[in-house]
Amino acid sequence: HQMSVDELLAQLKQHIADVPDERQNGPKRILVADDDDSIRKLLAQELVSEGYVVFEAADGRSALEQVRAAHLDLVILDVLMPELSGFDLAAVIRNDPQTLGLPIVIVSVLEDKGRGYRLGVDRYLTKPIAVPELLREVQTLLAQGGSRRKVLVIDDDAQTVDTLSDALRLKGFLVTA
């Protein structure tokens, strides 16, 4: 019986979720950045009830300040925010050595997963939000102990490196060649 890729991925995800995170004891710290007050409050309430410590930001600039100051374990970003969009914020997080490994979940009405994954976002969920799915993804990412989506591509053919790099970026990996 040949195992399908989906079955293998499902088993790996389950295994990762089951491995306790020894790195850091105490509750995980999550930032919810969304300019829609009701969505922000809903997500914060759901996350707090799961035992997480939640920080909130109503715009991109204050979200960035908290990313830099609060030693977060994960961020949940809306795309359409004043001051700095979720995409811009994701790019800043991924390009700063201090926050490079911070898991990013985008929750947006925009169907632009390709752009999100090219920026190195770990999960891209569309609104209306399925809260159980969001909580599952958050739990999985936190169990992994950070964003592990960095890949080094090496080949003596530059064309091959470009092709592989583009394909991996579309799948959401951070590529260094």
Short mmCIF file of N, CA and C in Angstrom, two decimals:
data_model
loop_
_atom_site.label_atom_id
_atom_site.label_comp_id
_atom_site.label_asym_id
_atom_site.label_seq_id
_atom_site.Cartn_x
_atom_site.Cartn_y
_atom_site.Cartn_z
N HIS A 1 0.85 -1.20 0.00
CA HIS A 1 0.00 0.00 0.00
C HIS A 1 0.89 1.25 0.00
N GLN A 2 0.81 1.97 -1.08
CA GLN A 2 1.62 3.20 -1.21
C GLN A 2 0.90 4.35 -0.51
N MET A 3 1.63 5.05 0.35
CA MET A 3 1.03 6.17 1.08
C MET A 3 1.03 7.42 0.20
N SER A 4 -0.09 8.10 0.15
CA SER A 4 -0.15 9.33 -0.65
C SER A 4 0.59 10.44 0.07
N VAL A 5 0.96 11.48 -0.68
CA VAL A 5 1.65 12.63 -0.09
C VAL A 5 0.77 13.28 0.98
N ASP A 6 -0.53 13.36 0.70
CA ASP A 6 -1.45 13.98 1.67
C ASP A 6 -1.48 13.21 2.98
N GLU A 7 -1.51 11.86 2.87
CA GLU A 7 -1.51 11.04 4.08
C GLU A 7 -0.22 11.23 4.87
N LEU A 8 0.89 11.27 4.15
CA LEU A 8 2.18 11.47 4.79
C LEU A 8 2.24 12.82 5.50
N LEU A 9 1.78 13.86 4.80
CA LEU A 9 1.76 15.20 5.40
C LEU A 9 0.87 15.24 6.64
N ALA A 10 -0.28 14.59 6.55
CA ALA A 10 -1.20 14.57 7.69
C ALA A 10 -0.54 13.89 8.89
N GLN A 11 0.17 12.79 8.64
CA GLN A 11 0.85 12.09 9.73
C GLN A 11 1.97 12.93 10.32
N LEU A 12 2.74 13.60 9.44
CA LEU A 12 3.82 14.46 9.92
C LEU A 12 3.27 15.59 10.77
N LYS A 13 2.19 16.22 10.27
CA LYS A 13 1.59 17.33 11.03
C LYS A 13 1.13 16.86 12.40
N GLN A 14 0.51 15.68 12.44
CA GLN A 14 0.03 15.13 13.71
C GLN A 14 1.21 14.88 14.64
N HIS A 15 2.27 14.31 14.08
CA HIS A 15 3.46 14.03 14.89
C HIS A 15 4.04 15.32 15.45
N ILE A 16 4.14 16.33 14.59
CA ILE A 16 4.69 17.63 15.03
C ILE A 16 3.82 18.22 16.13
N ALA A 17 2.50 18.14 15.95
CA ALA A 17 1.57 18.70 16.93
C ALA A 17 1.67 17.95 18.27
N ASP A 18 2.03 16.67 18.21
CA ASP A 18 2.11 15.88 19.44
C ASP A 18 3.42 16.07 20.21
N VAL A 19 4.43 16.60 19.53
CA VAL A 19 5.72 16.79 20.19
C VAL A 19 5.64 18.02 21.10
N PRO A 20 5.90 17.83 22.40
CA PRO A 20 5.82 19.00 23.30
C PRO A 20 6.93 19.99 22.99
N ASP A 21 6.65 21.25 23.14
CA ASP A 21 7.63 22.28 22.89
C ASP A 21 8.40 22.54 24.18
N GLU A 22 9.65 22.10 24.22
CA GLU A 22 10.45 22.21 25.44
C GLU A 22 11.12 23.58 25.56
N ARG A 23 11.11 24.33 24.45
CA ARG A 23 11.87 25.57 24.39
C ARG A 23 11.49 26.56 25.47
N GLN A 24 10.20 26.70 25.66
CA GLN A 24 9.75 27.82 26.48
C GLN A 24 8.52 27.41 27.27
N ASN A 25 8.65 27.47 28.58
CA ASN A 25 7.48 27.16 29.39
C ASN A 25 6.62 28.41 29.52
N GLY A 26 5.40 28.21 30.00
CA GLY A 26 4.51 29.37 30.14
C GLY A 26 3.67 29.53 28.89
N PRO A 27 2.62 30.34 29.01
CA PRO A 27 1.69 30.48 27.90
C PRO A 27 2.33 31.18 26.70
N LYS A 28 1.89 30.77 25.52
CA LYS A 28 2.38 31.37 24.28
C LYS A 28 1.76 32.75 24.08
N ARG A 29 2.55 33.64 23.50
CA ARG A 29 2.14 35.04 23.31
C ARG A 29 1.80 35.28 21.84
N ILE A 30 0.57 35.71 21.61
CA ILE A 30 0.07 35.89 20.25
C ILE A 30 -0.42 37.31 20.04
N LEU A 31 -0.04 37.89 18.90
CA LEU A 31 -0.55 39.21 18.52
C LEU A 31 -1.66 39.04 17.50
N VAL A 32 -2.80 39.68 17.74
CA VAL A 32 -3.88 39.72 16.76
C VAL A 32 -3.95 41.15 16.22
N ALA A 33 -3.64 41.32 14.95
CA ALA A 33 -3.66 42.65 14.34
C ALA A 33 -4.76 42.70 13.29
N ASP A 34 -5.79 43.50 13.58
CA ASP A 34 -6.92 43.66 12.65
C ASP A 34 -7.58 44.98 12.98
N ASP A 35 -7.89 45.76 11.96
CA ASP A 35 -8.52 47.06 12.23
C ASP A 35 -10.01 46.93 12.51
N ASP A 36 -10.57 45.73 12.29
CA ASP A 36 -11.97 45.48 12.62
C ASP A 36 -12.06 45.05 14.08
N ASP A 37 -12.60 45.96 14.89
CA ASP A 37 -12.64 45.75 16.34
C ASP A 37 -13.35 44.46 16.73
N SER A 38 -14.47 44.16 16.08
CA SER A 38 -15.25 42.98 16.48
C SER A 38 -14.50 41.68 16.15
N ILE A 39 -13.82 41.63 15.02
CA ILE A 39 -13.04 40.44 14.66
C ILE A 39 -11.87 40.28 15.61
N ARG A 40 -11.20 41.39 15.90
CA ARG A 40 -10.05 41.35 16.82
C ARG A 40 -10.47 40.82 18.18
N LYS A 41 -11.59 41.35 18.70
CA LYS A 41 -12.07 40.92 20.02
C LYS A 41 -12.48 39.45 20.01
N LEU A 42 -13.15 39.03 18.94
CA LEU A 42 -13.57 37.62 18.83
C LEU A 42 -12.36 36.70 18.87
N LEU A 43 -11.36 37.00 18.04
CA LEU A 43 -10.17 36.14 17.99
C LEU A 43 -9.43 36.16 19.32
N ALA A 44 -9.31 37.35 19.92
CA ALA A 44 -8.62 37.47 21.21
C ALA A 44 -9.33 36.62 22.26
N GLN A 45 -10.65 36.71 22.29
CA GLN A 45 -11.44 35.95 23.26
C GLN A 45 -11.25 34.44 23.07
N GLU A 46 -11.29 33.98 21.81
CA GLU A 46 -11.11 32.55 21.52
C GLU A 46 -9.72 32.08 21.93
N LEU A 47 -8.70 32.90 21.62
CA LEU A 47 -7.32 32.52 21.94
C LEU A 47 -7.07 32.52 23.45
N VAL A 48 -7.61 33.51 24.14
CA VAL A 48 -7.46 33.56 25.60
C VAL A 48 -8.11 32.34 26.25
N SER A 49 -9.27 31.96 25.73
CA SER A 49 -9.96 30.79 26.30
C SER A 49 -9.18 29.50 26.05
N GLU A 50 -8.26 29.52 25.07
CA GLU A 50 -7.39 28.36 24.82
C GLU A 50 -6.11 28.43 25.65
N GLY A 51 -5.97 29.52 26.44
CA GLY A 51 -4.81 29.62 27.33
C GLY A 51 -3.65 30.45 26.81
N TYR A 52 -3.87 31.16 25.69
CA TYR A 52 -2.80 32.00 25.15
C TYR A 52 -2.86 33.40 25.77
N VAL A 53 -1.71 34.07 25.79
CA VAL A 53 -1.67 35.49 26.17
C VAL A 53 -1.81 36.27 24.87
N VAL A 54 -2.76 37.19 24.82
CA VAL A 54 -3.05 37.87 23.55
C VAL A 54 -2.78 39.37 23.63
N PHE A 55 -2.10 39.86 22.60
CA PHE A 55 -1.88 41.28 22.40
C PHE A 55 -2.72 41.69 21.21
N GLU A 56 -3.18 42.94 21.21
CA GLU A 56 -4.02 43.40 20.10
C GLU A 56 -3.43 44.65 19.46
N ALA A 57 -3.65 44.77 18.16
CA ALA A 57 -3.26 45.98 17.44
C ALA A 57 -4.33 46.29 16.41
N ALA A 58 -4.69 47.57 16.30
CA ALA A 58 -5.74 47.98 15.37
C ALA A 58 -5.17 48.50 14.05
N ASP A 59 -3.85 48.66 13.98
CA ASP A 59 -3.25 49.10 12.72
C ASP A 59 -1.85 48.52 12.59
N GLY A 60 -1.32 48.60 11.39
CA GLY A 60 -0.03 47.97 11.10
C GLY A 60 1.13 48.54 11.89
N ARG A 61 1.11 49.85 12.12
CA ARG A 61 2.24 50.47 12.81
C ARG A 61 2.32 50.01 14.27
N SER A 62 1.19 49.99 14.97
CA SER A 62 1.23 49.54 16.37
C SER A 62 1.50 48.03 16.42
N ALA A 63 1.06 47.30 15.39
CA ALA A 63 1.39 45.87 15.32
C ALA A 63 2.91 45.68 15.23
N LEU A 64 3.55 46.49 14.39
CA LEU A 64 5.00 46.39 14.22
C LEU A 64 5.72 46.71 15.53
N GLU A 65 5.25 47.74 16.23
CA GLU A 65 5.86 48.09 17.52
C GLU A 65 5.79 46.91 18.48
N GLN A 66 4.63 46.24 18.51
CA GLN A 66 4.47 45.11 19.43
C GLN A 66 5.31 43.90 19.00
N VAL A 67 5.42 43.70 17.68
CA VAL A 67 6.26 42.60 17.18
C VAL A 67 7.69 42.81 17.68
N ARG A 68 8.14 44.07 17.67
CA ARG A 68 9.52 44.36 18.07
C ARG A 68 9.72 44.33 19.58
N ALA A 69 8.65 44.58 20.35
CA ALA A 69 8.81 44.75 21.80
C ALA A 69 8.34 43.56 22.64
N ALA A 70 7.40 42.77 22.15
CA ALA A 70 6.66 41.87 23.04
C ALA A 70 7.15 40.42 23.09
N HIS A 71 8.22 40.05 22.37
CA HIS A 71 8.69 38.66 22.36
C HIS A 71 7.55 37.69 22.10
N LEU A 72 6.95 37.83 20.94
CA LEU A 72 5.77 37.05 20.58
C LEU A 72 6.16 35.65 20.10
N ASP A 73 5.17 34.74 20.15
CA ASP A 73 5.36 33.39 19.63
C ASP A 73 4.68 33.20 18.28
N LEU A 74 3.72 34.09 17.95
CA LEU A 74 2.99 33.96 16.70
C LEU A 74 2.23 35.26 16.45
N VAL A 75 2.03 35.62 15.18
CA VAL A 75 1.20 36.78 14.85
C VAL A 75 0.10 36.38 13.89
N ILE A 76 -1.07 36.98 14.10
CA ILE A 76 -2.22 36.81 13.21
C ILE A 76 -2.49 38.18 12.62
N LEU A 77 -2.39 38.29 11.29
CA LEU A 77 -2.49 39.60 10.64
C LEU A 77 -3.64 39.66 9.65
N ASP A 78 -4.36 40.76 9.70
CA ASP A 78 -5.28 41.11 8.63
C ASP A 78 -4.44 41.77 7.54
N VAL A 79 -4.86 41.69 6.28
CA VAL A 79 -4.09 42.35 5.21
C VAL A 79 -4.43 43.83 5.14
N LEU A 80 -5.74 44.13 5.13
CA LEU A 80 -6.17 45.51 4.92
C LEU A 80 -6.23 46.27 6.25
N MET A 81 -5.11 46.92 6.59
CA MET A 81 -5.04 47.71 7.82
C MET A 81 -4.45 49.08 7.49
N PRO A 82 -4.85 50.11 8.26
CA PRO A 82 -4.24 51.42 8.05
C PRO A 82 -2.78 51.42 8.47
N GLU A 83 -2.02 52.39 7.97
CA GLU A 83 -0.61 52.62 8.31
C GLU A 83 0.33 51.64 7.61
N LEU A 84 0.07 50.34 7.75
CA LEU A 84 0.96 49.32 7.22
C LEU A 84 0.09 48.09 6.97
N SER A 85 0.09 47.57 5.74
CA SER A 85 -0.76 46.41 5.46
C SER A 85 -0.16 45.15 6.08
N GLY A 86 -0.98 44.11 6.17
CA GLY A 86 -0.49 42.83 6.67
C GLY A 86 0.64 42.28 5.82
N PHE A 87 0.56 42.49 4.49
CA PHE A 87 1.63 42.04 3.60
C PHE A 87 2.94 42.78 3.91
N ASP A 88 2.84 44.12 4.08
CA ASP A 88 4.04 44.90 4.39
C ASP A 88 4.64 44.45 5.72
N LEU A 89 3.76 44.23 6.69
CA LEU A 89 4.20 43.81 8.02
C LEU A 89 4.88 42.44 7.95
N ALA A 90 4.30 41.51 7.18
CA ALA A 90 4.90 40.18 7.02
C ALA A 90 6.30 40.30 6.41
N ALA A 91 6.44 41.18 5.42
CA ALA A 91 7.75 41.36 4.78
C ALA A 91 8.78 41.90 5.78
N VAL A 92 8.37 42.85 6.62
CA VAL A 92 9.27 43.42 7.63
C VAL A 92 9.68 42.32 8.62
N ILE A 93 8.72 41.53 9.09
CA ILE A 93 8.99 40.45 10.04
C ILE A 93 9.99 39.45 9.46
N ARG A 94 9.79 39.08 8.19
CA ARG A 94 10.64 38.08 7.55
C ARG A 94 12.05 38.60 7.23
N ASN A 95 12.19 39.93 7.12
CA ASN A 95 13.49 40.49 6.76
C ASN A 95 14.30 40.96 7.96
N ASP A 96 13.76 40.78 9.15
CA ASP A 96 14.47 41.19 10.37
C ASP A 96 14.99 39.93 11.07
N PRO A 97 16.31 39.84 11.27
CA PRO A 97 16.87 38.64 11.91
C PRO A 97 16.25 38.33 13.27
N GLN A 98 15.79 39.36 13.99
CA GLN A 98 15.18 39.16 15.32
C GLN A 98 13.84 38.43 15.23
N THR A 99 13.11 38.62 14.13
CA THR A 99 11.74 38.08 14.03
C THR A 99 11.58 37.10 12.87
N LEU A 100 12.68 36.76 12.23
CA LEU A 100 12.65 35.91 11.04
C LEU A 100 11.85 34.63 11.23
N GLY A 101 11.99 34.00 12.41
CA GLY A 101 11.34 32.71 12.64
C GLY A 101 9.95 32.79 13.23
N LEU A 102 9.42 34.01 13.37
CA LEU A 102 8.10 34.19 13.98
C LEU A 102 7.01 33.68 13.04
N PRO A 103 6.21 32.70 13.49
CA PRO A 103 5.13 32.21 12.61
C PRO A 103 4.10 33.29 12.33
N ILE A 104 3.67 33.37 11.06
CA ILE A 104 2.71 34.38 10.64
C ILE A 104 1.49 33.69 10.04
N VAL A 105 0.31 34.07 10.56
CA VAL A 105 -0.95 33.61 9.99
C VAL A 105 -1.67 34.85 9.45
N ILE A 106 -2.03 34.82 8.18
CA ILE A 106 -2.82 35.92 7.62
C ILE A 106 -4.28 35.50 7.57
N VAL A 107 -5.14 36.40 8.02
CA VAL A 107 -6.59 36.18 7.96
C VAL A 107 -7.16 37.38 7.22
N SER A 108 -7.72 37.15 6.03
CA SER A 108 -8.11 38.29 5.20
C SER A 108 -9.30 37.97 4.31
N VAL A 109 -10.00 39.02 3.90
CA VAL A 109 -11.04 38.85 2.88
C VAL A 109 -10.40 38.74 1.50
N LEU A 110 -9.16 39.21 1.37
CA LEU A 110 -8.47 39.15 0.08
C LEU A 110 -8.04 37.73 -0.23
N GLU A 111 -8.34 37.28 -1.44
CA GLU A 111 -7.89 35.97 -1.90
C GLU A 111 -6.55 36.15 -2.60
N ASP A 112 -5.49 36.33 -1.85
CA ASP A 112 -4.18 36.53 -2.47
C ASP A 112 -3.14 35.67 -1.77
N LYS A 113 -3.44 34.36 -1.72
CA LYS A 113 -2.56 33.43 -1.02
C LYS A 113 -1.17 33.40 -1.62
N GLY A 114 -1.09 33.47 -2.95
CA GLY A 114 0.20 33.42 -3.63
C GLY A 114 1.13 34.50 -3.10
N ARG A 115 0.62 35.73 -3.00
CA ARG A 115 1.44 36.83 -2.51
C ARG A 115 1.85 36.58 -1.06
N GLY A 116 0.90 36.13 -0.25
CA GLY A 116 1.20 35.85 1.15
C GLY A 116 2.31 34.83 1.30
N TYR A 117 2.20 33.72 0.54
CA TYR A 117 3.20 32.66 0.66
C TYR A 117 4.55 33.09 0.11
N ARG A 118 4.55 33.92 -0.93
CA ARG A 118 5.82 34.43 -1.45
C ARG A 118 6.53 35.28 -0.40
N LEU A 119 5.76 35.95 0.46
CA LEU A 119 6.35 36.78 1.52
C LEU A 119 6.82 35.94 2.72
N GLY A 120 6.50 34.64 2.70
CA GLY A 120 6.96 33.78 3.79
C GLY A 120 5.94 33.58 4.89
N VAL A 121 4.67 33.86 4.57
CA VAL A 121 3.60 33.63 5.54
C VAL A 121 3.41 32.12 5.73
N ASP A 122 3.14 31.69 6.96
CA ASP A 122 3.00 30.25 7.24
C ASP A 122 1.61 29.71 6.89
N ARG A 123 0.57 30.48 7.17
CA ARG A 123 -0.80 30.06 6.84
C ARG A 123 -1.55 31.27 6.31
N TYR A 124 -2.46 31.03 5.37
CA TYR A 124 -3.28 32.11 4.82
C TYR A 124 -4.73 31.64 4.85
N LEU A 125 -5.52 32.23 5.73
CA LEU A 125 -6.93 31.84 5.87
C LEU A 125 -7.81 33.01 5.41
N THR A 126 -8.92 32.68 4.77
CA THR A 126 -9.79 33.75 4.29
C THR A 126 -11.00 33.94 5.21
N LYS A 127 -11.43 35.20 5.31
CA LYS A 127 -12.64 35.52 6.08
C LYS A 127 -13.85 35.17 5.22
N PRO A 128 -14.98 34.81 5.79
CA PRO A 128 -15.23 34.70 7.24
C PRO A 128 -14.38 33.59 7.87
N ILE A 129 -13.94 33.86 9.09
CA ILE A 129 -12.99 32.98 9.77
C ILE A 129 -13.69 31.75 10.33
N ALA A 130 -13.11 30.58 10.04
CA ALA A 130 -13.54 29.35 10.72
C ALA A 130 -12.65 29.23 11.95
N VAL A 131 -13.18 29.63 13.11
CA VAL A 131 -12.38 29.70 14.34
C VAL A 131 -11.70 28.36 14.68
N PRO A 132 -12.41 27.21 14.60
CA PRO A 132 -11.73 25.95 14.93
C PRO A 132 -10.51 25.70 14.03
N GLU A 133 -10.63 26.03 12.74
CA GLU A 133 -9.50 25.84 11.82
C GLU A 133 -8.34 26.76 12.21
N LEU A 134 -8.66 28.00 12.53
CA LEU A 134 -7.62 28.95 12.95
C LEU A 134 -6.90 28.43 14.20
N LEU A 135 -7.66 27.98 15.19
CA LEU A 135 -7.06 27.48 16.44
C LEU A 135 -6.18 26.26 16.18
N ARG A 136 -6.63 25.39 15.26
CA ARG A 136 -5.83 24.21 14.90
C ARG A 136 -4.49 24.63 14.28
N GLU A 137 -4.55 25.58 13.34
CA GLU A 137 -3.34 26.04 12.66
C GLU A 137 -2.38 26.71 13.65
N VAL A 138 -2.93 27.52 14.56
CA VAL A 138 -2.13 28.20 15.58
C VAL A 138 -1.41 27.15 16.43
N GLN A 139 -2.16 26.15 16.87
CA GLN A 139 -1.59 25.09 17.72
C GLN A 139 -0.47 24.34 16.98
N THR A 140 -0.69 24.01 15.71
CA THR A 140 0.31 23.31 14.92
C THR A 140 1.58 24.14 14.78
N LEU A 141 1.42 25.41 14.42
CA LEU A 141 2.58 26.28 14.23
C LEU A 141 3.36 26.46 15.53
N LEU A 142 2.65 26.63 16.64
CA LEU A 142 3.33 26.81 17.92
C LEU A 142 4.05 25.53 18.33
N ALA A 143 3.47 24.39 18.01
CA ALA A 143 4.11 23.11 18.35
C ALA A 143 5.41 22.93 17.58
N GLN A 144 5.47 23.51 16.38
CA GLN A 144 6.70 23.40 15.57
C GLN A 144 7.82 24.25 16.16
N GLY A 145 7.46 25.19 17.04
CA GLY A 145 8.48 26.03 17.67
C GLY A 145 9.06 27.06 16.73
N GLY A 146 8.23 27.62 15.87
CA GLY A 146 8.70 28.70 14.99
C GLY A 146 8.50 28.35 13.54
N SER A 147 8.67 29.35 12.72
CA SER A 147 8.52 29.17 11.29
C SER A 147 9.74 28.43 10.76
N ARG A 148 9.51 27.27 10.19
CA ARG A 148 10.64 26.46 9.71
C ARG A 148 10.62 26.39 8.20
N ARG A 149 10.27 27.45 7.57
CA ARG A 149 10.03 27.38 6.14
C ARG A 149 11.20 27.95 5.34
N LYS A 150 12.41 27.76 5.85
CA LYS A 150 13.58 28.29 5.16
C LYS A 150 14.27 27.17 4.39
N VAL A 151 14.58 27.40 3.13
CA VAL A 151 15.18 26.38 2.28
C VAL A 151 16.38 26.99 1.56
N LEU A 152 17.46 26.22 1.47
CA LEU A 152 18.63 26.63 0.69
C LEU A 152 18.60 25.85 -0.61
N VAL A 153 18.66 26.55 -1.74
CA VAL A 153 18.65 25.89 -3.04
C VAL A 153 20.05 26.02 -3.64
N ILE A 154 20.65 24.86 -3.98
CA ILE A 154 22.00 24.86 -4.55
C ILE A 154 21.98 24.03 -5.83
N ASP A 155 22.48 24.62 -6.91
CA ASP A 155 22.63 23.89 -8.16
C ASP A 155 23.61 24.68 -9.01
N ASP A 156 24.41 23.99 -9.83
CA ASP A 156 25.35 24.73 -10.66
C ASP A 156 24.67 25.38 -11.86
N ASP A 157 23.41 25.07 -12.08
CA ASP A 157 22.66 25.69 -13.17
C ASP A 157 21.75 26.78 -12.61
N ALA A 158 22.05 28.03 -12.94
CA ALA A 158 21.29 29.18 -12.41
C ALA A 158 19.81 29.08 -12.75
N GLN A 159 19.49 28.58 -13.94
CA GLN A 159 18.09 28.44 -14.37
C GLN A 159 17.33 27.49 -13.44
N THR A 160 17.97 26.38 -13.09
CA THR A 160 17.36 25.41 -12.18
C THR A 160 17.13 26.03 -10.80
N VAL A 161 18.12 26.78 -10.32
CA VAL A 161 18.00 27.45 -9.02
C VAL A 161 16.80 28.39 -9.04
N ASP A 162 16.67 29.19 -10.12
CA ASP A 162 15.55 30.14 -10.24
C ASP A 162 14.21 29.41 -10.26
N THR A 163 14.13 28.35 -11.07
CA THR A 163 12.87 27.61 -11.20
C THR A 163 12.46 26.99 -9.87
N LEU A 164 13.41 26.31 -9.22
CA LEU A 164 13.13 25.69 -7.92
C LEU A 164 12.77 26.74 -6.88
N SER A 165 13.53 27.83 -6.87
CA SER A 165 13.29 28.90 -5.89
C SER A 165 11.89 29.47 -6.05
N ASP A 166 11.48 29.74 -7.29
CA ASP A 166 10.14 30.28 -7.54
C ASP A 166 9.06 29.31 -7.07
N ALA A 167 9.24 28.02 -7.40
CA ALA A 167 8.26 27.01 -7.01
C ALA A 167 8.15 26.92 -5.49
N LEU A 168 9.29 26.95 -4.80
CA LEU A 168 9.28 26.86 -3.33
C LEU A 168 8.67 28.11 -2.71
N ARG A 169 8.98 29.29 -3.28
CA ARG A 169 8.40 30.54 -2.76
C ARG A 169 6.88 30.50 -2.86
N LEU A 170 6.38 29.97 -3.98
CA LEU A 170 4.92 29.87 -4.16
C LEU A 170 4.31 28.96 -3.10
N LYS A 171 5.08 28.01 -2.61
CA LYS A 171 4.59 27.10 -1.57
C LYS A 171 4.80 27.69 -0.18
N GLY A 172 5.39 28.90 -0.13
CA GLY A 172 5.50 29.56 1.17
C GLY A 172 6.83 29.43 1.87
N PHE A 173 7.85 28.91 1.18
CA PHE A 173 9.16 28.78 1.81
C PHE A 173 9.99 30.03 1.63
N LEU A 174 10.85 30.30 2.60
CA LEU A 174 11.85 31.36 2.47
C LEU A 174 13.04 30.72 1.77
N VAL A 175 13.44 31.25 0.64
CA VAL A 175 14.48 30.61 -0.16
C VAL A 175 15.74 31.45 -0.15
N THR A 176 16.87 30.80 0.15
CA THR A 176 18.17 31.44 -0.02
C THR A 176 18.91 30.61 -1.06
N ALA A 177 19.48 31.28 -2.03
CA ALA A 177 20.18 30.55 -3.10
C ALA A 177 21.64 30.97 -3.11
#
